[in-house]
Every structure is written in structure tokens, then in C-alpha cells.
Amino acid sequence: MNTIEIKDKTQALSNAELEDLFLSVEWSSGHFPDKLAIAMKNFESVYTAWDGDKLVGLICAMDDGIMTAYVHYLLVRPEYQGRNIGEKLVEKIKGKYKDYLRIVLVAYDEECGFYEHCGFKKGEGASPMFITSLWT
């Protein structure tokens, strides 16, 4: 078992790597690798997890520069889940935004336990809302 290396935004990501990672977790965003590649360049924060030269995980966030950061994606290939990769990626984001007043994310119900384990709390009386053409 190789050691997983966490890299920052300076690590270039190819369309094929992004497509492969996103489709591995069945996220419809993976069907738009050209858009994903542009998005990764535009996010303020991107951390990736690598097993050698294989992209196995990713987290990215956007922020307002001082108060609030929004985690947009966190994904880990299914065969690498359960190895604390997601936790390590969340820790990178928490470290980067430690002086911000709020870090926000939208979690699917089945993933809330993971995020609570990482220190997030469910917002009472709050519901995520979307206008989207993505199906997952």
C-alpha cells in the first residue's frame, strides 16, 4: 500500500484525471471534464490526494477573502475510501480557513455523519437550495 500524498492547487489536473475521479463516485459533473478543468483553475483552494501518479481524491473551496469559505467538492475514489483521505483533505481546508468565521458545505444526508466527525454541524432550520441541470 503506497503512501497517499496531498498536493495543493499548483498540481496540474488533466481533463481525463478529473473525469475519471468524478465518474468513479458517479457524479454527473464527470461528464463535463472541460468545465471541471476550468473550475479547478478558478477555485481559490484545491487540494488533491495522489497514490503515485493516480488522482484518488480532491477537495476544493471558494471564499470571500476574509469571512466565509464554501467547500464545493470533496470526493475520494471508492476503493480508497475508509483510509482517512477525506479527513486529511478536510483538515487542509480547515487549516487554510482557520481564521475565517464560517466554513460552509452542502452534504448529502448519507454523508452528514462524516462531516459531523470532521467538526461540521447541521444548520437548524436551513435547507440547501439549487438551480441545477446536474442529476447527481
mmCIF file with all atom_site columns, C-alpha atoms in Angstrom:
data_model
loop_
_atom_site.group_PDB
_atom_site.id
_atom_site.type_symbol
_atom_site.label_atom_id
_atom_site.label_alt_id
_atom_site.label_comp_id
_atom_site.label_asym_id
_atom_site.label_entity_id
_atom_site.label_seq_id
_atom_site.pdbx_PDB_ins_code
_atom_site.Cartn_x
_atom_site.Cartn_y
_atom_site.Cartn_z
_atom_site.occupancy
_atom_site.B_iso_or_equiv
_atom_site.pdbx_formal_charge
_atom_site.auth_seq_id
_atom_site.auth_comp_id
_atom_site.auth_asym_id
_atom_site.auth_atom_id
_atom_site.pdbx_PDB_model_num
ATOM 1   C CA . MET A 1 1   ? 0.000   0.000  0.000   1.00 0.00 ? 1   MET A CA 1
ATOM 2   C CA . ASN A 1 2   ? 1.511   3.268  -1.142  1.00 0.00 ? 2   ASN A CA 1
ATOM 3   C CA . THR A 1 3   ? 1.586   6.435  0.884   1.00 0.00 ? 3   THR A CA 1
ATOM 4   C CA . ILE A 1 4   ? -1.035  8.960  -0.201  1.00 0.00 ? 4   ILE A CA 1
ATOM 5   C CA . GLU A 1 5   ? 0.430   12.382 -0.974  1.00 0.00 ? 5   GLU A CA 1
ATOM 6   C CA . ILE A 1 6   ? -1.659  15.535 -0.572  1.00 0.00 ? 6   ILE A CA 1
ATOM 7   C CA . LYS A 1 7   ? -0.856  18.313 -3.054  1.00 0.00 ? 7   LYS A CA 1
ATOM 8   C CA . ASP A 1 8   ? -2.132  21.864 -3.453  1.00 0.00 ? 8   ASP A CA 1
ATOM 9   C CA . LYS A 1 9   ? -3.576  23.811 -6.362  1.00 0.00 ? 9   LYS A CA 1
ATOM 10  C CA . THR A 1 10  ? -0.227  24.036 -8.124  1.00 0.00 ? 10  THR A CA 1
ATOM 11  C CA . GLN A 1 11  ? -0.613  20.374 -9.138  1.00 0.00 ? 11  GLN A CA 1
ATOM 12  C CA . ALA A 1 12  ? -1.981  20.410 -12.711 1.00 0.00 ? 12  ALA A CA 1
ATOM 13  C CA . LEU A 1 13  ? -5.073  18.281 -13.284 1.00 0.00 ? 13  LEU A CA 1
ATOM 14  C CA . SER A 1 14  ? -5.894  16.863 -16.685 1.00 0.00 ? 14  SER A CA 1
ATOM 15  C CA . ASN A 1 15  ? -9.404  16.561 -18.060 1.00 0.00 ? 15  ASN A CA 1
ATOM 16  C CA . ALA A 1 16  ? -9.001  12.768 -18.107 1.00 0.00 ? 16  ALA A CA 1
ATOM 17  C CA . GLU A 1 17  ? -7.945  12.641 -14.430 1.00 0.00 ? 17  GLU A CA 1
ATOM 18  C CA . LEU A 1 18  ? -10.891 14.776 -13.373 1.00 0.00 ? 18  LEU A CA 1
ATOM 19  C CA . GLU A 1 19  ? -13.354 12.810 -15.496 1.00 0.00 ? 19  GLU A CA 1
ATOM 20  C CA . ASP A 1 20  ? -12.073 9.509  -14.105 1.00 0.00 ? 20  ASP A CA 1
ATOM 21  C CA . LEU A 1 21  ? -12.217 10.669 -10.465 1.00 0.00 ? 21  LEU A CA 1
ATOM 22  C CA . PHE A 1 22  ? -15.668 12.258 -10.676 1.00 0.00 ? 22  PHE A CA 1
ATOM 23  C CA . LEU A 1 23  ? -17.194 9.330  -12.567 1.00 0.00 ? 23  LEU A CA 1
ATOM 24  C CA . SER A 1 24  ? -15.656 6.887  -10.058 1.00 0.00 ? 24  SER A CA 1
ATOM 25  C CA . VAL A 1 25  ? -18.093 8.284  -7.473  1.00 0.00 ? 25  VAL A CA 1
ATOM 26  C CA . GLU A 1 26  ? -20.887 8.562  -10.054 1.00 0.00 ? 26  GLU A CA 1
ATOM 27  C CA . TRP A 1 27  ? -21.054 12.360 -10.014 1.00 0.00 ? 27  TRP A CA 1
ATOM 28  C CA . SER A 1 28  ? -22.601 13.783 -13.150 1.00 0.00 ? 28  SER A CA 1
ATOM 29  C CA . SER A 1 29  ? -20.023 16.598 -13.134 1.00 0.00 ? 29  SER A CA 1
ATOM 30  C CA . GLY A 1 30  ? -17.610 13.999 -14.506 1.00 0.00 ? 30  GLY A CA 1
ATOM 31  C CA . HIS A 1 31  ? -19.417 14.160 -17.833 1.00 0.00 ? 31  HIS A CA 1
ATOM 32  C CA . PHE A 1 32  ? -18.114 17.729 -18.221 1.00 0.00 ? 32  PHE A CA 1
ATOM 33  C CA . PRO A 1 33  ? -14.319 17.380 -17.844 1.00 0.00 ? 33  PRO A CA 1
ATOM 34  C CA . ASP A 1 34  ? -13.600 20.552 -19.837 1.00 0.00 ? 34  ASP A CA 1
ATOM 35  C CA . LYS A 1 35  ? -15.737 22.572 -17.429 1.00 0.00 ? 35  LYS A CA 1
ATOM 36  C CA . LEU A 1 36  ? -14.230 20.796 -14.393 1.00 0.00 ? 36  LEU A CA 1
ATOM 37  C CA . ALA A 1 37  ? -10.699 21.665 -15.533 1.00 0.00 ? 37  ALA A CA 1
ATOM 38  C CA . ILE A 1 38  ? -11.622 25.347 -15.803 1.00 0.00 ? 38  ILE A CA 1
ATOM 39  C CA . ALA A 1 39  ? -13.434 25.232 -12.457 1.00 0.00 ? 39  ALA A CA 1
ATOM 40  C CA . MET A 1 40  ? -10.367 23.778 -10.708 1.00 0.00 ? 40  MET A CA 1
ATOM 41  C CA . LYS A 1 41  ? -8.264  26.660 -12.021 1.00 0.00 ? 41  LYS A CA 1
ATOM 42  C CA . ASN A 1 42  ? -10.843 29.158 -10.746 1.00 0.00 ? 42  ASN A CA 1
ATOM 43  C CA . PHE A 1 43  ? -11.332 27.749 -7.233  1.00 0.00 ? 43  PHE A CA 1
ATOM 44  C CA . GLU A 1 44  ? -9.363  29.616 -4.581  1.00 0.00 ? 44  GLU A CA 1
ATOM 45  C CA . SER A 1 45  ? -8.356  26.371 -2.857  1.00 0.00 ? 45  SER A CA 1
ATOM 46  C CA . VAL A 1 46  ? -7.819  22.936 -4.349  1.00 0.00 ? 46  VAL A CA 1
ATOM 47  C CA . TYR A 1 47  ? -6.124  20.044 -2.569  1.00 0.00 ? 47  TYR A CA 1
ATOM 48  C CA . THR A 1 48  ? -5.665  16.679 -4.213  1.00 0.00 ? 48  THR A CA 1
ATOM 49  C CA . ALA A 1 49  ? -4.736  13.220 -2.970  1.00 0.00 ? 49  ALA A CA 1
ATOM 50  C CA . TRP A 1 50  ? -2.409  11.065 -5.052  1.00 0.00 ? 50  TRP A CA 1
ATOM 51  C CA . ASP A 1 51  ? -1.386  7.422  -4.975  1.00 0.00 ? 51  ASP A CA 1
ATOM 52  C CA . GLY A 1 52  ? 1.755   7.723  -7.058  1.00 0.00 ? 52  GLY A CA 1
ATOM 53  C CA . ASP A 1 53  ? 0.536   9.333  -10.273 1.00 0.00 ? 53  ASP A CA 1
ATOM 54  C CA . LYS A 1 54  ? -3.121  8.364  -9.739  1.00 0.00 ? 54  LYS A CA 1
ATOM 55  C CA . LEU A 1 55  ? -5.582  11.056 -8.588  1.00 0.00 ? 55  LEU A CA 1
ATOM 56  C CA . VAL A 1 56  ? -7.589  9.431  -5.770  1.00 0.00 ? 56  VAL A CA 1
ATOM 57  C CA . GLY A 1 57  ? -9.212  12.380 -4.001  1.00 0.00 ? 57  GLY A CA 1
ATOM 58  C CA . LEU A 1 58  ? -9.958  16.078 -4.214  1.00 0.00 ? 58  LEU A CA 1
ATOM 59  C CA . ILE A 1 59  ? -11.402 18.927 -2.167  1.00 0.00 ? 59  ILE A CA 1
ATOM 60  C CA . CYS A 1 60  ? -11.955 22.478 -3.330  1.00 0.00 ? 60  CYS A CA 1
ATOM 61  C CA . ALA A 1 61  ? -13.356 25.666 -1.862  1.00 0.00 ? 61  ALA A CA 1
ATOM 62  C CA . MET A 1 62  ? -14.154 29.231 -2.777  1.00 0.00 ? 62  MET A CA 1
ATOM 63  C CA . ASP A 1 63  ? -14.146 32.148 -0.357  1.00 0.00 ? 63  ASP A CA 1
ATOM 64  C CA . ASP A 1 64  ? -14.874 35.833 0.098   1.00 0.00 ? 64  ASP A CA 1
ATOM 65  C CA . GLY A 1 65  ? -11.329 36.582 1.211   1.00 0.00 ? 65  GLY A CA 1
ATOM 66  C CA . ILE A 1 66  ? -11.990 37.124 4.922   1.00 0.00 ? 66  ILE A CA 1
ATOM 67  C CA . MET A 1 67  ? -15.167 35.713 6.483   1.00 0.00 ? 67  MET A CA 1
ATOM 68  C CA . THR A 1 68  ? -16.720 32.731 4.696   1.00 0.00 ? 68  THR A CA 1
ATOM 69  C CA . ALA A 1 69  ? -15.394 29.789 2.699   1.00 0.00 ? 69  ALA A CA 1
ATOM 70  C CA . TYR A 1 70  ? -17.572 27.363 0.754   1.00 0.00 ? 70  TYR A CA 1
ATOM 71  C CA . VAL A 1 71  ? -16.449 23.782 0.234   1.00 0.00 ? 71  VAL A CA 1
ATOM 72  C CA . HIS A 1 72  ? -17.775 22.782 -3.150  1.00 0.00 ? 72  HIS A CA 1
ATOM 73  C CA . TYR A 1 73  ? -16.355 19.318 -3.858  1.00 0.00 ? 73  TYR A CA 1
ATOM 74  C CA . LEU A 1 74  ? -14.954 16.562 -1.682  1.00 0.00 ? 74  LEU A CA 1
ATOM 75  C CA . LEU A 1 75  ? -14.569 13.210 -3.316  1.00 0.00 ? 75  LEU A CA 1
ATOM 76  C CA . VAL A 1 76  ? -12.437 10.116 -2.821  1.00 0.00 ? 76  VAL A CA 1
ATOM 77  C CA . ARG A 1 77  ? -12.377 7.130  -5.170  1.00 0.00 ? 77  ARG A CA 1
ATOM 78  C CA . PRO A 1 78  ? -14.494 4.317  -3.700  1.00 0.00 ? 78  PRO A CA 1
ATOM 79  C CA . GLU A 1 79  ? -11.579 1.874  -3.446  1.00 0.00 ? 79  GLU A CA 1
ATOM 80  C CA . TYR A 1 80  ? -9.650  4.458  -1.375  1.00 0.00 ? 80  TYR A CA 1
ATOM 81  C CA . GLN A 1 81  ? -12.470 5.389  0.999   1.00 0.00 ? 81  GLN A CA 1
ATOM 82  C CA . GLY A 1 82  ? -12.010 4.424  4.635   1.00 0.00 ? 82  GLY A CA 1
ATOM 83  C CA . ARG A 1 83  ? -8.305  5.338  4.597   1.00 0.00 ? 83  ARG A CA 1
ATOM 84  C CA . ASN A 1 84  ? -8.742  8.830  6.164   1.00 0.00 ? 84  ASN A CA 1
ATOM 85  C CA . ILE A 1 85  ? -8.048  10.573 2.857   1.00 0.00 ? 85  ILE A CA 1
ATOM 86  C CA . GLY A 1 86  ? -11.259 12.599 3.058   1.00 0.00 ? 86  GLY A CA 1
ATOM 87  C CA . GLU A 1 87  ? -10.425 13.624 6.609   1.00 0.00 ? 87  GLU A CA 1
ATOM 88  C CA . LYS A 1 88  ? -6.928  14.740 5.584   1.00 0.00 ? 88  LYS A CA 1
ATOM 89  C CA . LEU A 1 89  ? -8.378  16.806 2.748   1.00 0.00 ? 89  LEU A CA 1
ATOM 90  C CA . VAL A 1 90  ? -10.926 18.431 5.086   1.00 0.00 ? 90  VAL A CA 1
ATOM 91  C CA . GLU A 1 91  ? -8.120  19.219 7.535   1.00 0.00 ? 91  GLU A CA 1
ATOM 92  C CA . LYS A 1 92  ? -6.237  21.050 4.772   1.00 0.00 ? 92  LYS A CA 1
ATOM 93  C CA . ILE A 1 93  ? -9.291  23.243 4.103   1.00 0.00 ? 93  ILE A CA 1
ATOM 94  C CA . LYS A 1 94  ? -9.905  23.811 7.816   1.00 0.00 ? 94  LYS A CA 1
ATOM 95  C CA . GLY A 1 95  ? -6.267  24.829 8.236   1.00 0.00 ? 95  GLY A CA 1
ATOM 96  C CA . LYS A 1 96  ? -6.335  27.227 5.311   1.00 0.00 ? 96  LYS A CA 1
ATOM 97  C CA . TYR A 1 97  ? -9.525  28.878 6.575   1.00 0.00 ? 97  TYR A CA 1
ATOM 98  C CA . LYS A 1 98  ? -8.841  28.683 10.321  1.00 0.00 ? 98  LYS A CA 1
ATOM 99  C CA . ASP A 1 99  ? -9.181  32.459 10.727  1.00 0.00 ? 99  ASP A CA 1
ATOM 100 C CA . TYR A 1 100 ? -12.465 32.689 8.813   1.00 0.00 ? 100 TYR A CA 1
ATOM 101 C CA . LEU A 1 101 ? -15.733 32.995 10.699  1.00 0.00 ? 101 LEU A CA 1
ATOM 102 C CA . ARG A 1 102 ? -17.525 30.238 8.772   1.00 0.00 ? 102 ARG A CA 1
ATOM 103 C CA . ILE A 1 103 ? -16.790 27.263 6.534   1.00 0.00 ? 103 ILE A CA 1
ATOM 104 C CA . VAL A 1 104 ? -19.923 26.102 4.724   1.00 0.00 ? 104 VAL A CA 1
ATOM 105 C CA . LEU A 1 105 ? -20.759 22.991 2.703   1.00 0.00 ? 105 LEU A CA 1
ATOM 106 C CA . VAL A 1 106 ? -23.789 21.146 1.403   1.00 0.00 ? 106 VAL A CA 1
ATOM 107 C CA . ALA A 1 107 ? -23.791 17.453 2.341   1.00 0.00 ? 107 ALA A CA 1
ATOM 108 C CA . TYR A 1 108 ? -25.986 14.646 1.127   1.00 0.00 ? 108 TYR A CA 1
ATOM 109 C CA . ASP A 1 109 ? -27.893 13.127 4.047   1.00 0.00 ? 109 ASP A CA 1
ATOM 110 C CA . GLU A 1 110 ? -25.897 9.873  3.994   1.00 0.00 ? 110 GLU A CA 1
ATOM 111 C CA . GLU A 1 111 ? -22.647 11.843 4.342   1.00 0.00 ? 111 GLU A CA 1
ATOM 112 C CA . CYS A 1 112 ? -23.643 14.046 7.279   1.00 0.00 ? 112 CYS A CA 1
ATOM 113 C CA . GLY A 1 113 ? -22.045 11.665 9.793   1.00 0.00 ? 113 GLY A CA 1
ATOM 114 C CA . PHE A 1 114 ? -18.659 12.002 8.086   1.00 0.00 ? 114 PHE A CA 1
ATOM 115 C CA . TYR A 1 115 ? -18.840 15.800 8.111   1.00 0.00 ? 115 TYR A CA 1
ATOM 116 C CA . GLU A 1 116 ? -20.004 15.887 11.736  1.00 0.00 ? 116 GLU A CA 1
ATOM 117 C CA . HIS A 1 117 ? -16.982 13.699 12.573  1.00 0.00 ? 117 HIS A CA 1
ATOM 118 C CA . CYS A 1 118 ? -14.854 16.399 10.874  1.00 0.00 ? 118 CYS A CA 1
ATOM 119 C CA . GLY A 1 119 ? -16.369 19.128 13.077  1.00 0.00 ? 119 GLY A CA 1
ATOM 120 C CA . PHE A 1 120 ? -19.225 20.447 10.949  1.00 0.00 ? 120 PHE A CA 1
ATOM 121 C CA . LYS A 1 121 ? -22.702 20.921 12.403  1.00 0.00 ? 121 LYS A CA 1
ATOM 122 C CA . LYS A 1 122 ? -26.027 20.645 10.632  1.00 0.00 ? 122 LYS A CA 1
ATOM 123 C CA . GLY A 1 123 ? -27.726 24.012 10.277  1.00 0.00 ? 123 GLY A CA 1
ATOM 124 C CA . GLU A 1 124 ? -31.040 24.086 12.115  1.00 0.00 ? 124 GLU A CA 1
ATOM 125 C CA . GLY A 1 125 ? -33.870 25.486 10.063  1.00 0.00 ? 125 GLY A CA 1
ATOM 126 C CA . ALA A 1 126 ? -31.651 25.621 6.951   1.00 0.00 ? 126 ALA A CA 1
ATOM 127 C CA . SER A 1 127 ? -32.105 23.756 3.693   1.00 0.00 ? 127 SER A CA 1
ATOM 128 C CA . PRO A 1 128 ? -29.776 23.677 0.703   1.00 0.00 ? 128 PRO A CA 1
ATOM 129 C CA . MET A 1 129 ? -31.391 25.063 -2.430  1.00 0.00 ? 129 MET A CA 1
ATOM 130 C CA . PHE A 1 130 ? -30.304 24.654 -6.049  1.00 0.00 ? 130 PHE A CA 1
ATOM 131 C CA . ILE A 1 131 ? -30.953 25.683 -9.600  1.00 0.00 ? 131 ILE A CA 1
ATOM 132 C CA . THR A 1 132 ? -29.172 22.915 -11.480 1.00 0.00 ? 132 THR A CA 1
ATOM 133 C CA . SER A 1 133 ? -29.139 20.744 -14.546 1.00 0.00 ? 133 SER A CA 1
ATOM 134 C CA . LEU A 1 134 ? -26.853 18.153 -12.925 1.00 0.00 ? 134 LEU A CA 1
ATOM 135 C CA . TRP A 1 135 ? -28.501 14.917 -11.868 1.00 0.00 ? 135 TRP A CA 1
ATOM 136 C CA . THR A 1 136 ? -26.137 13.940 -9.017  1.00 0.00 ? 136 THR A CA 1
#
